[in-house]
Amino acid sequence: MSLTPRLLNLNLFIYPGGHHEAAWRYHESAPDRLLDLTYYQELARRAEAAKFDAIFLADGPSLPDNIRYASRFRLEPFTWLSGLAAATERIGLIATASTTYLEPYNLARLFASLDHLSRGRAGWNIVTTGAPQAARNFGLDEHPPHAERYARAREYLDVVTKLWDSWEDDALLIDQGGGVFADTERIHPVDHSGRLLRVQGPLNIPRSPQGRPVYVQAGSSQDGRSFAARYAEAVFTAHQTTGNAREFYSDIKARVKAEGRDPDQLKVLPGISPFIGSTEAEARRLHDEFNELTQPEYSLRQLRQMLGVDLSGHDLDAPFPRDLVPADGEREVNSRFQVVLDIVDRERPTIRELLHRLAGARGHWVTVGTPEQIADRIEEWFVGGAADGFNVMPPYLTGGFDTFVEHVVPILRARGLFRTEYTGTTLRDHFGLPRPTSQYGPKALV
Amino acid sequence: MSLTPRLLNLNLFIYPGGHHEAAWRYHESAPDRLLDLTYYQELARRAEAAKFDAIFLADGPSLPDNIRYASRFRLEPFTWLSGLAAATERIGLIATASTTYLEPYNLARLFASLDHLSRGRAGWNIVTTGAPQAARNFGLDEHPPHAERYARAREYLDVVTKLWDSWEDDALLIDQGGGVFADTERIHPVDHSGRLLRVQGPLNIPRSPQGRPVYVQAGSSQDGRSFAARYAEAVFTAHQTTGNAREFYSDIKARVKAEGRDPDQLKVLPGISPFIGSTEAEARRLHDEFNELTQPEYSLRQLRQMLGVDLSGHDLDAPFPRDLVPADGEREVNSRFQVVLDIVDRERPTIRELLHRLAGARGHWVTVGTPEQIADRIEEWFVGGAADGFNVMPPYLTGGFDTFVEHVVPILRARGLFRTEYTGTTLRDHFGLPRPTSQYGPKALV
């Protein structure tokens, strides 16, 4: 057992404008700066000053069909995080990238480069891409079904891990006098020829500071959980109640153990979107103000995407018609589908109430209160076996994050729950994860 | 005709360590910094201080088979240039990317993002990938033949141009009061369904400052020339003599005109790798010093790649055996093959002399002399109808570039051949190229 106290891991999850769907309409937001790198650099520097573990960027290779009502374009994570790497020194940089729509050799190069240029701060949020419209941007008629995407993801992980291992750490000799730049005995072809992928390798970039990016995973379906148990070093997950979060936490840690891995080597990080006020009433007023900025046209489309039910034309103040939700196989394996149904079953909301409930963070935990109350809830989840830390999803930027840093973080620190200084330089250091040795290295053969 | 004087365009082409194959062995090089972003940021800042047009990065999605003897790993251009964008304000950023091995939707996003985060400084060096071993990193048995790669490249250019045009410039409304973030009437599906590619679109990123990256092209084969005439706004090309360069220049400008385009809208930029000394003798000594650091094992492999002939075991001081060069169809369409044969026919070198000739810049123009002499030759090519500017390929970094900036650039400036200050902010501004309108925009319909 470790002698150092267990500390929260906190990421800043950046969405252009913020996570609330109406963030860009809020008077304190800066929607004219959403494509300005310096805006995100300022945010990243503040997160680093607050000693956050990482910046987290979502992604998907298609345009969401609701761009009319919300700032839902996609910052390309590799370019954007490279620009943030150049403005920071310590904070981790987690890029979402798809095993379905990016070639493994290209993905391996992008992450190796991000890890080099950031000196060991890259993390990979591994997704198989949920949005079916992506398929038609890549010459496919149909988005591959969930199970097929996960089958490819497993093989893909084996391939890119081999690519990142293909240069042993000491392959780079740089012997100027002897004229040997790299020891080719320590650079290995990958020679992968599997059911779905064929990649010869080796990678054309020397092994990076962390060996590989930190493996993060963000689906909580059954397939997603098995996958995470085997590969992930951090899991980003959506829960609305401590009970559900605790259940997930126990399940995923047990699965990790069953894979023969140390459960401490997988960090469980639920999303949290906090509305903060100096009094509870003030926090509620802020939350109400955001609700009033929402647009039913947008919110109903979002709901249709999550549940497969189109409620346009319905009376928004009538009870949510639970019976209209289709029992659709593909949707039921999607973990967010279940999160929304749980809200419906627990709270029996009107349609409008449900739309407001989901407007903050697309099914992630939205919590409204004073800094003390927010800190209490974070502590409850953290010590109560529901979380190792959080992906912080500010409802609006930069203000929603500034308030969290200025008012909640000091309380967490005073309680000894969050670091006051970085103790290492890489994302693996921040997460307390070991640096993997190359599977081709001499140590790996012992 | 323009009233402003015609000025040189100068790019800094960065190769890790420098362009000479033995650069990393030179005592003034810093081979331990070749994966250090700050090293390249320092270079980019110096190039910007010298008012260069752009930084240029080569690329290929495979490991060159000669990594034992030279620093020939590959910096991934999008991540690396994003890191340079963050450290500079004005200089252009040209990334090499392959139409054969990167999905068009992914490439379009990477460039749109690089152009946004650099505020309009992205350029795309369009290649079809020459190295056959790349195929096996992407599940293919064989590298597609030259003509097939160019057929795909043409369709690919149409697709990505549509993607970059898919958001009209004024699609981003950001009407906070009215609740309209983007005008979806001005965001267009691409609906491309061609012989080789199917992409629906639209892009998931608003139109970037330059509309599209500047289109650069780097192959001088017949297919390459036709392609450049139709699409390119700058051409990077290899010539050993003013005569050959002039012939290429006239040919490509005539082809551009035949396509109905303004010949001034395609900049011809040959490579130049200068060895500079305060006297001619000193410059020659420097060049000799580099030749002595070359390793025949490496140089012979390079030659085999260019000509398809393996001369290991031959007497290096015997005349180059011209008869052994195979008349190989695929190689003959490669323009570099012809450049090397021209050297052989013109200079009748020994094998060693030819190896030294190619060690500097893989067939690009290596020129040895005083700053005055180098400036004279640049001027001769520029005013003599052989070049609109140059891709400067320093034999070693950073010293080989520093000498050029400190001693050659001031002469060019004194002669009125190179800018003293940037007059614009984008790469299109530097190159004097117009910003394209969207093919979907109202103006395009007039």
Coordinates of C-alpha atoms in Angstrom, one line a residue, chain B residues 9-23 43 47 52 54-59 72 74 96 125 218 235-240 269-276 286-287 290 298 302 306 336 339 357-368 374 378 381 389-405 408-409:
Chain B
N9 CA 10.0 33.9 -52.3
L10 CA 12.2 32.0 -49.8
N11 CA 11.2 29.0 -47.7
L12 CA 13.2 27.3 -45.1
F13 CA 13.0 23.5 -45.7
I14 CA 13.7 21.8 -42.4
Y15 CA 15.1 18.3 -42.3
P16 CA 16.0 17.0 -38.9
G17 CA 19.7 18.0 -38.5
G18 CA 20.0 19.5 -42.0
H19 CA 19.9 18.3 -45.5
H20 CA 23.3 16.9 -45.9
E21 CA 23.2 13.1 -45.2
A22 CA 26.1 13.5 -42.7
A23 CA 24.8 16.7 -41.1
L43 CA 14.8 27.9 -36.2
A47 CA 13.4 32.3 -40.4
F52 CA 11.1 34.1 -45.0
A54 CA 7.5 29.7 -45.0
I55 CA 8.8 26.7 -43.1
F56 CA 8.6 23.6 -45.3
L57 CA 8.4 20.0 -43.8
A58 CA 8.8 16.8 -45.9
D59 CA 7.0 13.7 -45.0
R72 CA 16.1 10.2 -41.3
R74 CA 10.1 11.7 -39.9
T96 CA 3.7 17.6 -46.8
N125 CA 2.8 20.2 -50.2
A218 CA 6.7 18.7 -55.5
V235 CA 6.0 24.1 -57.2
F236 CA 9.1 22.7 -55.4
T237 CA 11.5 21.2 -57.9
A238 CA 15.0 19.9 -58.2
H239 CA 17.5 21.2 -60.9
Q240 CA 21.2 21.2 -61.1
L269 CA 10.7 27.3 -56.2
P270 CA 13.8 25.0 -56.9
G271 CA 15.7 23.6 -53.9
I272 CA 19.1 25.2 -53.1
S273 CA 21.6 23.8 -50.6
P274 CA 24.3 26.4 -50.1
F275 CA 27.8 25.8 -48.5
I276 CA 29.0 29.2 -47.6
L286 CA 33.5 23.1 -45.5
H287 CA 32.0 21.1 -48.3
F290 CA 31.0 17.2 -45.0
Y298 CA 24.4 5.0 -46.7
Q302 CA 20.3 6.3 -51.4
M306 CA 17.1 6.8 -56.9
R336 CA 14.7 12.7 -59.7
V339 CA 18.3 14.6 -62.5
R357 CA 27.3 15.1 -55.4
L358 CA 24.1 13.6 -54.1
A359 CA 25.0 13.6 -50.4
G360 CA 24.1 17.3 -49.9
A361 CA 20.5 17.4 -50.9
R362 CA 19.3 14.1 -52.6
G363 CA 19.6 15.6 -56.1
H364 CA 18.8 19.2 -55.3
W365 CA 21.1 22.0 -56.3
V366 CA 24.2 22.1 -54.0
T367 CA 26.2 25.3 -54.5
V368 CA 29.5 26.2 -52.8
I374 CA 25.6 32.5 -53.8
I378 CA 20.3 33.1 -56.9
W381 CA 18.2 32.0 -61.7
G389 CA 12.2 31.9 -55.4
F390 CA 13.8 29.0 -53.6
N391 CA 13.3 26.3 -51.0
V392 CA 16.5 26.9 -49.0
M393 CA 17.9 23.5 -47.8
P394 CA 20.7 24.2 -45.3
P395 CA 23.3 21.5 -45.3
Y396 CA 23.3 21.5 -41.5
L397 CA 21.2 23.2 -38.8
T398 CA 21.1 25.6 -37.3
G399 CA 24.5 27.0 -38.5
G400 CA 24.0 26.4 -42.2
F401 CA 20.8 28.5 -42.0
D402 CA 22.3 31.2 -39.8
T403 CA 25.1 31.8 -42.2
F404 CA 22.6 32.2 -45.1
V405 CA 20.5 34.6 -43.1
V408 CA 23.4 36.1 -48.1
V409 CA 20.0 37.6 -47.3

